[in-house]
Coordinates of C-alpha atoms in Angstrom, one line a residue:
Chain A
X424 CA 0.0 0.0 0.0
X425 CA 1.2 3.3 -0.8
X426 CA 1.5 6.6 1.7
X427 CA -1.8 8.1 -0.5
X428 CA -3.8 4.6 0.3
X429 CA -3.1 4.7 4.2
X430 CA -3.2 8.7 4.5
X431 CA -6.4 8.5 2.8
X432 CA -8.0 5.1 4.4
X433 CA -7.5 7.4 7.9
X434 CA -9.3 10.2 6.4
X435 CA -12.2 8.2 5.2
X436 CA -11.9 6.6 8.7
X437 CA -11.8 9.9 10.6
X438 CA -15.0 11.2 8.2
X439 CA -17.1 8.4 8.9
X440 CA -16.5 8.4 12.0
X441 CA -17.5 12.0 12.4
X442 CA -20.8 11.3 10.5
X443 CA -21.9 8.7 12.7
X444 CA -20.7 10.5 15.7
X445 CA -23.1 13.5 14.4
X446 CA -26.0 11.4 14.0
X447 CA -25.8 9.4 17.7
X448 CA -24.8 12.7 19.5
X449 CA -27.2 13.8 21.7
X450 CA -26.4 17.7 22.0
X451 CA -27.0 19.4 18.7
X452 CA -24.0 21.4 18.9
X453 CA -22.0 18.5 19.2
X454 CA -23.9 16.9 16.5
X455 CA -23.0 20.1 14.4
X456 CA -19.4 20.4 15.3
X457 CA -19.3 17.0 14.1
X458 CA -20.2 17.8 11.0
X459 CA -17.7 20.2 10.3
X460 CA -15.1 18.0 11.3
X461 CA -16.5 15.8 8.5
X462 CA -16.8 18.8 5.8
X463 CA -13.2 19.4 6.6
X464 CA -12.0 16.1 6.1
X465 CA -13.4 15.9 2.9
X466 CA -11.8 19.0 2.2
X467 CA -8.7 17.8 2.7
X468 CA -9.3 14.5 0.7
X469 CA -10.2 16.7 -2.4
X470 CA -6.6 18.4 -1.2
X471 CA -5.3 15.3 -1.6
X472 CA -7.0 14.5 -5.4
X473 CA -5.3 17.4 -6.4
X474 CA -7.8 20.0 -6.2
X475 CA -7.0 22.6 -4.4
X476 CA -9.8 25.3 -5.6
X477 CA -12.6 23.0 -4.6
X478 CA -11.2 21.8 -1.1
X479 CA -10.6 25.6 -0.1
X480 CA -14.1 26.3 -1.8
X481 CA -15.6 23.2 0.6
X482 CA -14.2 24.6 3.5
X483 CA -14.8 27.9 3.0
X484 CA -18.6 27.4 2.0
X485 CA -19.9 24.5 3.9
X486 CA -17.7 24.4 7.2
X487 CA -17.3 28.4 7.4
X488 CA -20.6 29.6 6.1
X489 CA -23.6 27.1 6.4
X490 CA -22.4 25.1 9.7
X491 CA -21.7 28.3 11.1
X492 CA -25.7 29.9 10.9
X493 CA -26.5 25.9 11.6
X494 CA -24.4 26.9 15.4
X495 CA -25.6 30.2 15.7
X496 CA -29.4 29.3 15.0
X497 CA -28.7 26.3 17.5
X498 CA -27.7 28.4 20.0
X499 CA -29.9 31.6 19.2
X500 CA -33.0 29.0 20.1
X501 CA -31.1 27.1 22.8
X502 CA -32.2 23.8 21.0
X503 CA -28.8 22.0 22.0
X504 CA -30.6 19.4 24.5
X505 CA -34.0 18.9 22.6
X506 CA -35.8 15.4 23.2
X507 CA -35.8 14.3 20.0
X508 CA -39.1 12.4 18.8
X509 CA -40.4 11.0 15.5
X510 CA -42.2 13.4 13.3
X511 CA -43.1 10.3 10.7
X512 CA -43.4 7.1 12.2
X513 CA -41.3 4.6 10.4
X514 CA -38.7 7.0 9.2
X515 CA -35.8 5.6 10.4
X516 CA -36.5 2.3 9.7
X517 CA -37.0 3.5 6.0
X518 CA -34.0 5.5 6.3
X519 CA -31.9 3.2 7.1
X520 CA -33.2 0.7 4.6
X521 CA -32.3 3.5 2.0
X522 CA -29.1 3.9 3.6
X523 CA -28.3 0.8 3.3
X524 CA -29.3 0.4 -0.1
X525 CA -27.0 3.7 -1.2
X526 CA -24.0 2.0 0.7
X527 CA -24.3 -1.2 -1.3
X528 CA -24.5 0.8 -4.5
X529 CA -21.4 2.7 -3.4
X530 CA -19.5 -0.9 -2.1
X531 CA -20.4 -2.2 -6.0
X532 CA -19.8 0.6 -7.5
X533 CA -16.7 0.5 -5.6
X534 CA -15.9 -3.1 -6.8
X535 CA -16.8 -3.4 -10.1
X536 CA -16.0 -0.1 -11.8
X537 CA -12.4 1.0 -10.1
X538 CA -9.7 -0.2 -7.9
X539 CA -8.7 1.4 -4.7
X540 CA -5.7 3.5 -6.4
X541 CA -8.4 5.6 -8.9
X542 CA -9.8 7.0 -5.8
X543 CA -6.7 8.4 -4.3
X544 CA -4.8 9.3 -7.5
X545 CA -4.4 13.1 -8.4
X546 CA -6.4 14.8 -11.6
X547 CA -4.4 14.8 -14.7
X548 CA -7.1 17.7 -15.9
X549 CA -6.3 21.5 -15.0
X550 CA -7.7 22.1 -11.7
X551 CA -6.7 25.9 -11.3
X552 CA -8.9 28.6 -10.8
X553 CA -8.7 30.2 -14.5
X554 CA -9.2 27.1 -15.9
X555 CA -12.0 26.0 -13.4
X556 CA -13.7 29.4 -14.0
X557 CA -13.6 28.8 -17.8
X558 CA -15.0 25.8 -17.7
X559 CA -18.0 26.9 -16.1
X560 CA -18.6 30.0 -17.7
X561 CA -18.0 28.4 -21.1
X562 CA -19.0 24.5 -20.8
X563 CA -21.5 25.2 -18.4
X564 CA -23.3 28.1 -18.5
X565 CA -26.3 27.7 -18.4
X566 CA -26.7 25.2 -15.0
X567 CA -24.8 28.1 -13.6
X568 CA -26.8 30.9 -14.5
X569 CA -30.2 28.8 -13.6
X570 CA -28.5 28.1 -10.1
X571 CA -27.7 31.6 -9.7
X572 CA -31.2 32.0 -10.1
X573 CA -32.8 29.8 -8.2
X574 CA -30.5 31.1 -5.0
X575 CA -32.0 34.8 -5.9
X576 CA -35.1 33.3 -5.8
X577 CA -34.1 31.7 -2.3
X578 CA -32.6 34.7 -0.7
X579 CA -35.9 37.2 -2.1
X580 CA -37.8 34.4 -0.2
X581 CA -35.8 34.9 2.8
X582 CA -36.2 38.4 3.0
X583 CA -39.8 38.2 2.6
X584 CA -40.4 35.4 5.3
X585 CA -38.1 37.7 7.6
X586 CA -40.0 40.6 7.3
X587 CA -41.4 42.0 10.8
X588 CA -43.4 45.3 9.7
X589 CA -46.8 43.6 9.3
X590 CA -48.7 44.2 6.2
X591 CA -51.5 47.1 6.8
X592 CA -54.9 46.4 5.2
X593 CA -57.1 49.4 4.0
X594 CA -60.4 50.1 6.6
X595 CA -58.8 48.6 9.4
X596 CA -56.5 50.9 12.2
X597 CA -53.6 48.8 13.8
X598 CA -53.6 47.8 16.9
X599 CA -51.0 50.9 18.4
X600 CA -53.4 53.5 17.1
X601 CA -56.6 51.7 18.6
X602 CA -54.8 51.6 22.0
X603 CA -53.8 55.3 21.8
X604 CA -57.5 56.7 20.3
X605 CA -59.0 54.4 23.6
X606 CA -56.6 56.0 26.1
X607 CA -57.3 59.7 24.8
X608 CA -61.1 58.2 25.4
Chain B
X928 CA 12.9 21.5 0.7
X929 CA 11.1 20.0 3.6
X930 CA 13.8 21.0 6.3
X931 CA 13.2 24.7 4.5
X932 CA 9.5 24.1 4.8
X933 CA 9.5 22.8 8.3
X934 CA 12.0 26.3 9.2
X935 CA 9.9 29.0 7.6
X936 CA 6.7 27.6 9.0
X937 CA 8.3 27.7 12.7
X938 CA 10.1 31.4 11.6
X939 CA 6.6 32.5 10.6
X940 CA 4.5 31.0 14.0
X941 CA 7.4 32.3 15.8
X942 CA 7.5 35.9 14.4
X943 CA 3.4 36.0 15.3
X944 CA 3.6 35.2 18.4
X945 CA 6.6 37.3 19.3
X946 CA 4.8 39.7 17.3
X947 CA 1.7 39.5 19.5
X948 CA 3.5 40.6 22.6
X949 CA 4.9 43.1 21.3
X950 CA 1.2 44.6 19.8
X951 CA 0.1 44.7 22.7
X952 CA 3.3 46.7 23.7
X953 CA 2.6 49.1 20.9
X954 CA -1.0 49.9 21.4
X955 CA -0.5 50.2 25.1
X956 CA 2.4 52.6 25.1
X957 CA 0.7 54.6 21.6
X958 CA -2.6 54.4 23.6
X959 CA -1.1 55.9 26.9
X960 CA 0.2 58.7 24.5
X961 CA -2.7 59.8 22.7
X962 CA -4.1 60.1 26.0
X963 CA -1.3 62.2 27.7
X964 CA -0.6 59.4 29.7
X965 CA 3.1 57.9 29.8
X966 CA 1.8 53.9 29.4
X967 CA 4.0 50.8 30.5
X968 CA 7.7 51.4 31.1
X969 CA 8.6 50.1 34.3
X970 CA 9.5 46.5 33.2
X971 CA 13.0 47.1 31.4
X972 CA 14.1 49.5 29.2
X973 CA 11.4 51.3 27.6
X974 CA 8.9 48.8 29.3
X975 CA 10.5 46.8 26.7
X976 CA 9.9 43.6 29.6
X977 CA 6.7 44.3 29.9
X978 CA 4.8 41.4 27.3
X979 CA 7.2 39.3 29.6
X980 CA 5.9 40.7 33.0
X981 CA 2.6 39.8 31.4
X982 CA 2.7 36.6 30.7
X983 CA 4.3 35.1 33.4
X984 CA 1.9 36.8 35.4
X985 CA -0.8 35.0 33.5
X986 CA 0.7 31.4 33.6
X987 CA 0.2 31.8 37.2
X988 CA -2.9 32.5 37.8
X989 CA -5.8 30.4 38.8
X990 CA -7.8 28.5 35.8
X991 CA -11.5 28.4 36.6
X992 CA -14.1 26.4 34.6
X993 CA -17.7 27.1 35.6
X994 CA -19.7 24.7 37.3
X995 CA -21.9 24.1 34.7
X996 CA -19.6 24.5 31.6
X997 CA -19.5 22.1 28.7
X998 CA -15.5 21.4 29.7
X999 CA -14.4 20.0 26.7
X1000 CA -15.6 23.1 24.5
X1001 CA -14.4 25.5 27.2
X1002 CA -11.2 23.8 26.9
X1003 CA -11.2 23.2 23.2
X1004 CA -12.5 27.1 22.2
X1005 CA -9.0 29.0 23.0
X1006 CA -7.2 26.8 20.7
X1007 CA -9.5 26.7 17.8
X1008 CA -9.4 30.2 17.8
X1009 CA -5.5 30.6 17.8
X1010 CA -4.8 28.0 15.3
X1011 CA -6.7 29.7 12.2
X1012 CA -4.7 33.1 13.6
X1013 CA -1.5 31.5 14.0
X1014 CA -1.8 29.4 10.0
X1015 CA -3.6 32.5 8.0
X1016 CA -0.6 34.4 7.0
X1017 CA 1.3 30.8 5.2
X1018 CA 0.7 32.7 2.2
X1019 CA 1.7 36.1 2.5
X1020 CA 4.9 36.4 0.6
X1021 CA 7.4 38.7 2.7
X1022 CA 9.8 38.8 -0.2
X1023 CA 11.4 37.9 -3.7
X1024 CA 14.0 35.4 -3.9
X1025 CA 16.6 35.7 -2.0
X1026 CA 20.1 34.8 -2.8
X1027 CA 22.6 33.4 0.0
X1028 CA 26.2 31.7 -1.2
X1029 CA 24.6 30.3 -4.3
X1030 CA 21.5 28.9 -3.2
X1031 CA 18.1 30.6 -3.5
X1032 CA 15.8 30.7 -1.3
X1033 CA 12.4 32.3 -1.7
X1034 CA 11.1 34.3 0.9
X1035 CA 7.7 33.1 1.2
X1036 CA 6.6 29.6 2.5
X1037 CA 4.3 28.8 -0.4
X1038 CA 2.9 30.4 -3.8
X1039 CA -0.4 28.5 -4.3
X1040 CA -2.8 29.8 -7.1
X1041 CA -5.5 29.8 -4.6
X1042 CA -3.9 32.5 -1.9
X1043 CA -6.6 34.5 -2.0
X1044 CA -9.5 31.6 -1.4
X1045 CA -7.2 30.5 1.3
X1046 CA -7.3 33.6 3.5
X1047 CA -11.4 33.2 3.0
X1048 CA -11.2 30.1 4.1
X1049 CA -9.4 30.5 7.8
X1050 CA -11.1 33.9 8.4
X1051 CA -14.8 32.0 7.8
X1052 CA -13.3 28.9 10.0
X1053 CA -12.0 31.7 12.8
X1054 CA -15.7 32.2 13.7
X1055 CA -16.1 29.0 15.9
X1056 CA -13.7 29.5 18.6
X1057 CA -15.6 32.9 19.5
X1058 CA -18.9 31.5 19.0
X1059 CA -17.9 28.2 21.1
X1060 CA -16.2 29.8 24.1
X1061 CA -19.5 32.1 24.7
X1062 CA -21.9 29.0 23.9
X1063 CA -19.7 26.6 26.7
X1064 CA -19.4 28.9 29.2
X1065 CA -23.2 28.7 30.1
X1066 CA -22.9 32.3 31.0
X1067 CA -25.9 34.7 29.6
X1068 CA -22.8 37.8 28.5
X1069 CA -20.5 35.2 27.5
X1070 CA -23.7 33.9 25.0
X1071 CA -24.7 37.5 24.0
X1072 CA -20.9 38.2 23.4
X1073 CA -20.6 35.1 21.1
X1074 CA -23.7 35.4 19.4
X1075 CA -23.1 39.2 18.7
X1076 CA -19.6 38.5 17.3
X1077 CA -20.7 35.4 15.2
X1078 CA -23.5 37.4 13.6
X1079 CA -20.7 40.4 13.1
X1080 CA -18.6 38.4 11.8
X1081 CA -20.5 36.8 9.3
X1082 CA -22.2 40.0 8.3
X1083 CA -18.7 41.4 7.7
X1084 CA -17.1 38.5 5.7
X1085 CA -19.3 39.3 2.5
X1086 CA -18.0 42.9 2.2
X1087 CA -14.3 41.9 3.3
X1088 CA -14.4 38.8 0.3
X1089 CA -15.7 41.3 -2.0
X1090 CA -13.1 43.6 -1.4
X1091 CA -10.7 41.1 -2.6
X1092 CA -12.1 41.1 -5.7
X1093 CA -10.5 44.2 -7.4
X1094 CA -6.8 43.6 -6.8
X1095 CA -7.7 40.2 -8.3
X1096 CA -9.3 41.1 -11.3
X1097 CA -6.3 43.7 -11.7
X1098 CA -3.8 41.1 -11.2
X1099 CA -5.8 38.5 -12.8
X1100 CA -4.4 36.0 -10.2
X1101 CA -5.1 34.7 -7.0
X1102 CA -2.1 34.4 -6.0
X1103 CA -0.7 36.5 -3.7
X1104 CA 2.9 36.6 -5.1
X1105 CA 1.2 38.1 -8.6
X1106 CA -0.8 40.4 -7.0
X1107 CA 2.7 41.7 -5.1
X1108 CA 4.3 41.6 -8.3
X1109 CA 1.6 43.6 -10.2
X1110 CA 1.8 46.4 -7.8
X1111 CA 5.5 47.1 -8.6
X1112 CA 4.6 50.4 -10.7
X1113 CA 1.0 51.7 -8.6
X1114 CA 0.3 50.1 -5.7
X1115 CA -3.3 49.1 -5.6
X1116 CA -4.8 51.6 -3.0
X1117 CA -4.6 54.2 -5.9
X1118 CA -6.4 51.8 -8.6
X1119 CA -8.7 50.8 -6.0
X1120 CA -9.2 53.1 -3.3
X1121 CA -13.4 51.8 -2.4
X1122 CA -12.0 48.7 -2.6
X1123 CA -9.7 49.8 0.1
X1124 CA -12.0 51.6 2.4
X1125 CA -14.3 49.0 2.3
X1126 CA -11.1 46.1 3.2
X1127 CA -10.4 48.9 6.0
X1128 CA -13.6 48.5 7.5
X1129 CA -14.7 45.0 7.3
X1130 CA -11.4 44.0 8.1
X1131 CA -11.9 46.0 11.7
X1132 CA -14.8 44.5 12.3
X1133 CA -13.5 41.2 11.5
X1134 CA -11.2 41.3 14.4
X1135 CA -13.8 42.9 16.5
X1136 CA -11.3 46.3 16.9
X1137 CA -12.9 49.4 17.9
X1138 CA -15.4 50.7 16.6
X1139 CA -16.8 47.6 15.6
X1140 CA -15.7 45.8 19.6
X1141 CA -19.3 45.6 20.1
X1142 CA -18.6 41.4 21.3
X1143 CA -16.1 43.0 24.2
X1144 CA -18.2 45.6 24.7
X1145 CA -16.8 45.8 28.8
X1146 CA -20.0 48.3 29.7
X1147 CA -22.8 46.1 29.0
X1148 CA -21.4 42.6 28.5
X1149 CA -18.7 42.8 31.0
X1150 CA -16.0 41.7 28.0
X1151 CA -18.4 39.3 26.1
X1152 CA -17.4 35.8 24.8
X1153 CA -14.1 35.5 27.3
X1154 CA -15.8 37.0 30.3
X1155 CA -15.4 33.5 32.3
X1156 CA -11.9 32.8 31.0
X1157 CA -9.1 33.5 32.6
X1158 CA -5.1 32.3 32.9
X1159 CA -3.5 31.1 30.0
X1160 CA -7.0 30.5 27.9
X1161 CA -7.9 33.6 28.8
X1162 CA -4.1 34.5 27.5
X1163 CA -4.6 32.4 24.1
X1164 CA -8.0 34.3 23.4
X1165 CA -5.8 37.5 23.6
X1166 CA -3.2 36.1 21.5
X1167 CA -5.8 35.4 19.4
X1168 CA -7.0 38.8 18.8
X1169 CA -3.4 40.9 18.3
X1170 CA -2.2 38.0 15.8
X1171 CA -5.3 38.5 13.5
X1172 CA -4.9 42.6 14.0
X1173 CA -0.8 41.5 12.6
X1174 CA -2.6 39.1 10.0
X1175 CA -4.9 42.1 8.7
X1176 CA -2.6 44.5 9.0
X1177 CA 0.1 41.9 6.6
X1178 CA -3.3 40.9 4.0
X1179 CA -3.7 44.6 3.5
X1180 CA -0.8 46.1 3.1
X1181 CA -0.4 42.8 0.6
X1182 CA -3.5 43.4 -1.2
X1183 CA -3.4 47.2 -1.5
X1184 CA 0.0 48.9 -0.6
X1185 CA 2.1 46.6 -2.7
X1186 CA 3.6 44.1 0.1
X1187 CA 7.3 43.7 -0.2
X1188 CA 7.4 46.3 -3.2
X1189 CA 9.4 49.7 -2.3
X1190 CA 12.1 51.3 -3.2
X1191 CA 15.5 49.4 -4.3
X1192 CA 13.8 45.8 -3.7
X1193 CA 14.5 44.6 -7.1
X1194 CA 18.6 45.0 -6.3
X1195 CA 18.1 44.3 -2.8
X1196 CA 15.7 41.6 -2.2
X1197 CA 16.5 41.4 1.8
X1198 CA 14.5 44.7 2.2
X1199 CA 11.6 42.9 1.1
X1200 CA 10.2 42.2 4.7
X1201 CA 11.8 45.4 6.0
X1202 CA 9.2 47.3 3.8
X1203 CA 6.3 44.7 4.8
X1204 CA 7.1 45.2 8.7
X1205 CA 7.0 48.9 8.0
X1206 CA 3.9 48.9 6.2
X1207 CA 2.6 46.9 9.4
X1208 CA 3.5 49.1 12.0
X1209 CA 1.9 52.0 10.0
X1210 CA -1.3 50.0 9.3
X1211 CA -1.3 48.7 13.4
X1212 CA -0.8 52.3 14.2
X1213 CA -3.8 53.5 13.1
X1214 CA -5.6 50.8 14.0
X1215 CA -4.8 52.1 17.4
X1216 CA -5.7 55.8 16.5
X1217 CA -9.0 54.8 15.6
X1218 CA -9.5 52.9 18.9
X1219 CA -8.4 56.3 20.7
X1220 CA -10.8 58.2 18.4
X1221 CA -13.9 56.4 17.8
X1222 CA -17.1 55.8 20.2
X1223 CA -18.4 52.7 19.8
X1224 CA -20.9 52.0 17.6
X1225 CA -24.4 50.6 18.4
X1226 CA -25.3 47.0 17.5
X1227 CA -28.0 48.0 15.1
X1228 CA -25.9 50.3 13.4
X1229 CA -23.0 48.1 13.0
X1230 CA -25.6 45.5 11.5
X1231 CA -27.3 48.0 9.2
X1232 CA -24.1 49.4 8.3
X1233 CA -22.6 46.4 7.1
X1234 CA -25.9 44.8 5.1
X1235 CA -27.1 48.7 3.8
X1236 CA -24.1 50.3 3.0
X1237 CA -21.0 48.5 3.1
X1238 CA -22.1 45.2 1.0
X1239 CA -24.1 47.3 -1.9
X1240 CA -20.8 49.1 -2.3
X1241 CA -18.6 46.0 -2.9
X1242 CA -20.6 44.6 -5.4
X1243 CA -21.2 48.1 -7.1
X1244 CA -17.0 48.0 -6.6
X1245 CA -16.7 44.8 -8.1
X1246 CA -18.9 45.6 -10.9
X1247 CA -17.3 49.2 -11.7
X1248 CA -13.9 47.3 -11.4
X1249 CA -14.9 44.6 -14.1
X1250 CA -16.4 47.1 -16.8
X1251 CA -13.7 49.4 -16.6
X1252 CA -11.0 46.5 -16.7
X1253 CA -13.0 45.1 -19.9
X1254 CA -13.3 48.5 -21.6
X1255 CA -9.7 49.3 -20.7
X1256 CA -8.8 45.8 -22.2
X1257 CA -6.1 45.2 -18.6

């Protein structure tokens, strides 16, 4: 076995690890801590593919940015030590049949298609930014422009669902003004 | 190569820390100055001893963890947040290559073509220590301190990764060593100067400096996310702080006042870091200025300040910078 095949059999280790630990932990920010510890491994396998751009891009997105608001709304709503019921009954079951089914796909996959030394061998493409960005402004423009759309989309609906001045309708006084007019009564 | 590795990476943790006593130095004696006071200079020459004093007076004293604390995140906290400080400068070239009895050696630990993503990526991961230290202490200011530093920081990060984007367009790289290198006429601050500003601020609220120290604010959250630290985590959360102030202070003079470039650097390459420490002290010392200057600003403010004003600028910023680089044909 080769350095890459060890260095990277401990990363896969380390990431699975962390995703099972996120899904048993019983305090949320654990679980979410977790999860970044898994984001970041990953990051650092795509390091080790030879792709620089989208490890730093992994990191910087989904362990800086989204886990981040996933803390800070854990903790803004102190939900770290919430008893933890089951919306759907039967879900786990089902998820873990699915699960299961999606690791023995992988496993096949895994088997059938390529050897252990394809998954931790480096990209012969170019993976620097220029190239990267030319790629997708070129080859694949138009995903990226619909997914730029669709998050505008996202981000007007957050504004709107965040919105505290309540909406005024004609003929009816608000609820400040009927309290003043009774006081002056 | 490794052994030269292995010996600029301990050079460059080494001048941070040392660095970081020394800040503290600096602001304390410039502080005491601008306000006709004399400052710190009992310990040595100069109170040159003083970072010293300092710290062996922190070793010693008494570690407390909170009865109800989550201890492994209280413990964990004051390290997470000094490691993305102590790693975030690994790019920042302090030189060209240097020449000594034949063999070259460059003076920068690495030249990746992804420098500038890099820096993005420790500044978004420096979030957690602050946001874990106020969340373990089960202490109400140490939560509202966290919280309101998470939320600035955040808030900030959009503006301060806009910013970026001018002297990259202008360079057309994203590595720090080519945007150095394209400053060597006009530094960018001249090309760029919104750009600049806008850096300036975000990059003072980033490291929660005043004005923008609203997580410390002493008054009304009795020092925020650090208020039940104290010792040596207490010391590291410190540490923390003055090594990002260096770090900012070493991005932005790379970014905008050309780095290493100055005068003679092409003959003599040694003054390479000479010109970068100057441009640090100059940026640190106004960083200090502004914290003898300015009021603090009000939560709201800050918020609206940085969503309403200084966000819609960098992207107008980035957009002026890209049509006028197109029509220009740079």
């Amino acid at each position: 076995m080769s350095p890459a095949v060890i260095i990277f059999i401990v990363l896969a280790l380390v990431a699975v690890a962390c995703a099972v630990a996120m899904l048993v932990s019983k305090n949320a920010v654990y679980s979410a801590l977790f999860l970044v510890l898994n984001f970041a491994t990953i990051g650092v396998i795509y390091l080790m593919l030879g792709a620089p751009f989208i490890a730093v891009a992994q990191i910087t997105v989904y362990a800086g940015a989204i886990m981040v608001l996933f803390l800070f709304v854990i903790m803004l709503l102190g939900g770290e030590n919430l008893r933890l019921g089951e919306p759907l009954r039967g879900q786990r079951l089902i998820g873990l049949i699915f699960g299961a089914v999606l690791l023995a796909e992988i496993v096949l996959l895994l088997i059938f298609r390529s050897g252990m030394d394809q998954m931790v061998g480096t990209l012969t493409i170019d993976t620097s930014p220029a190239a990267l960005g030319l790629e997708m402004f070129n080859k694949y423009s138009l995903p990226f422009e619909v997914t730029s759309l669709v998050l505008l989309v996202a981000v007007i609906g957050a504004v709107i669902l965040t919105r505290v001045d309540p909406i005024r309708r004609p003929g009816k006084p608000d609820q400040d003004r009927k309290d003043q007019s009774g006081r002056q009564a | 190569m490794l052994v030269e590795w292995i010996i600029k990476s301990v050079v460059i943790v080494l001048f941070m820390t040392a660095g970081f006593a020394y800040v503290t130095l600096y602001e304390r004696r410039l502080l005491a100055r601008m306000q006709t006071r004399i400052g710190p200079n009992r310990a040595g020459p100069f109170g040159l001893l003083q970072p010293v004093a300092d710290g062996i007076k922190l070793i010693f004293k008494e570690e407390l963890v909170p009865h109800n604390a989550d201890k492994l995140i209280f413990t964990l906290a004051p390290v997470i947040t000094v490691i993305p400080a102590l790693i975030i400068t690994a790019v920042i070239p302090w030189g060209d290559t240097l020449t000594i009895g034949g063999t070259k050696i460059t003076l920068y630990l690495t030249d990746v073509n992804i420098g500038i993503l890099y820096l993005m990526a420790v500044t978004s991961i420096s979030v957690y220590g602050i946001t874990l230290a106020g969340w373990s202490s089960n202490n109400k200011y140490a939560l509202l301190g966290g919280l309101r530093a998470t939320a600035q920081m955040i808030s900030y990060e959009l503006a301060l990764g806009l910013s970026f984007v001018g002297p990259i367009l202008i360079a057309g790289s994203m590595s720090l060593l080519d945007i150095v290198k394209a400053q060597s006429s006009i530094p960018f601050i001249l090309l760029q100067p919104a750009g600049f500003i806008i850096f300036f601020l975000a990059s003072l609220a980033e490291v929660n400096r005043a004005p923008f120290d609203m997580p410390e604010a002493e008054q009304e959250l009795t020092a925020g996310y650090h208020v039940e630290y104290s010792g040596m985590k207490f010391a590291l959360f410190f540490m923390a702080e003055y090594i990002k102030l260096i770090a900012v202070a070493m991005i932005g003079s790379t970014l905008f006042l050309g780095g290493y470039q100055g005068p003679f650097v092409d003959q003599f390459p040694i003054l390479g870091p000479v010109y970068l420490f100057a441009k640090v002290i100059i940026w640190l010392g106004v960083f200090i200025w502004l914290r003898a200057t300015l009021p603090r600003i009000r939560y709201d403010r800050l918020m609206a300040f940085g969503w309403k004003i200084m966000f819609p600028i960098a992207l107008l910023n980035v957009l002026v910078t890209a049509v006028v680089l197109v029509l220009v044909g740079g």
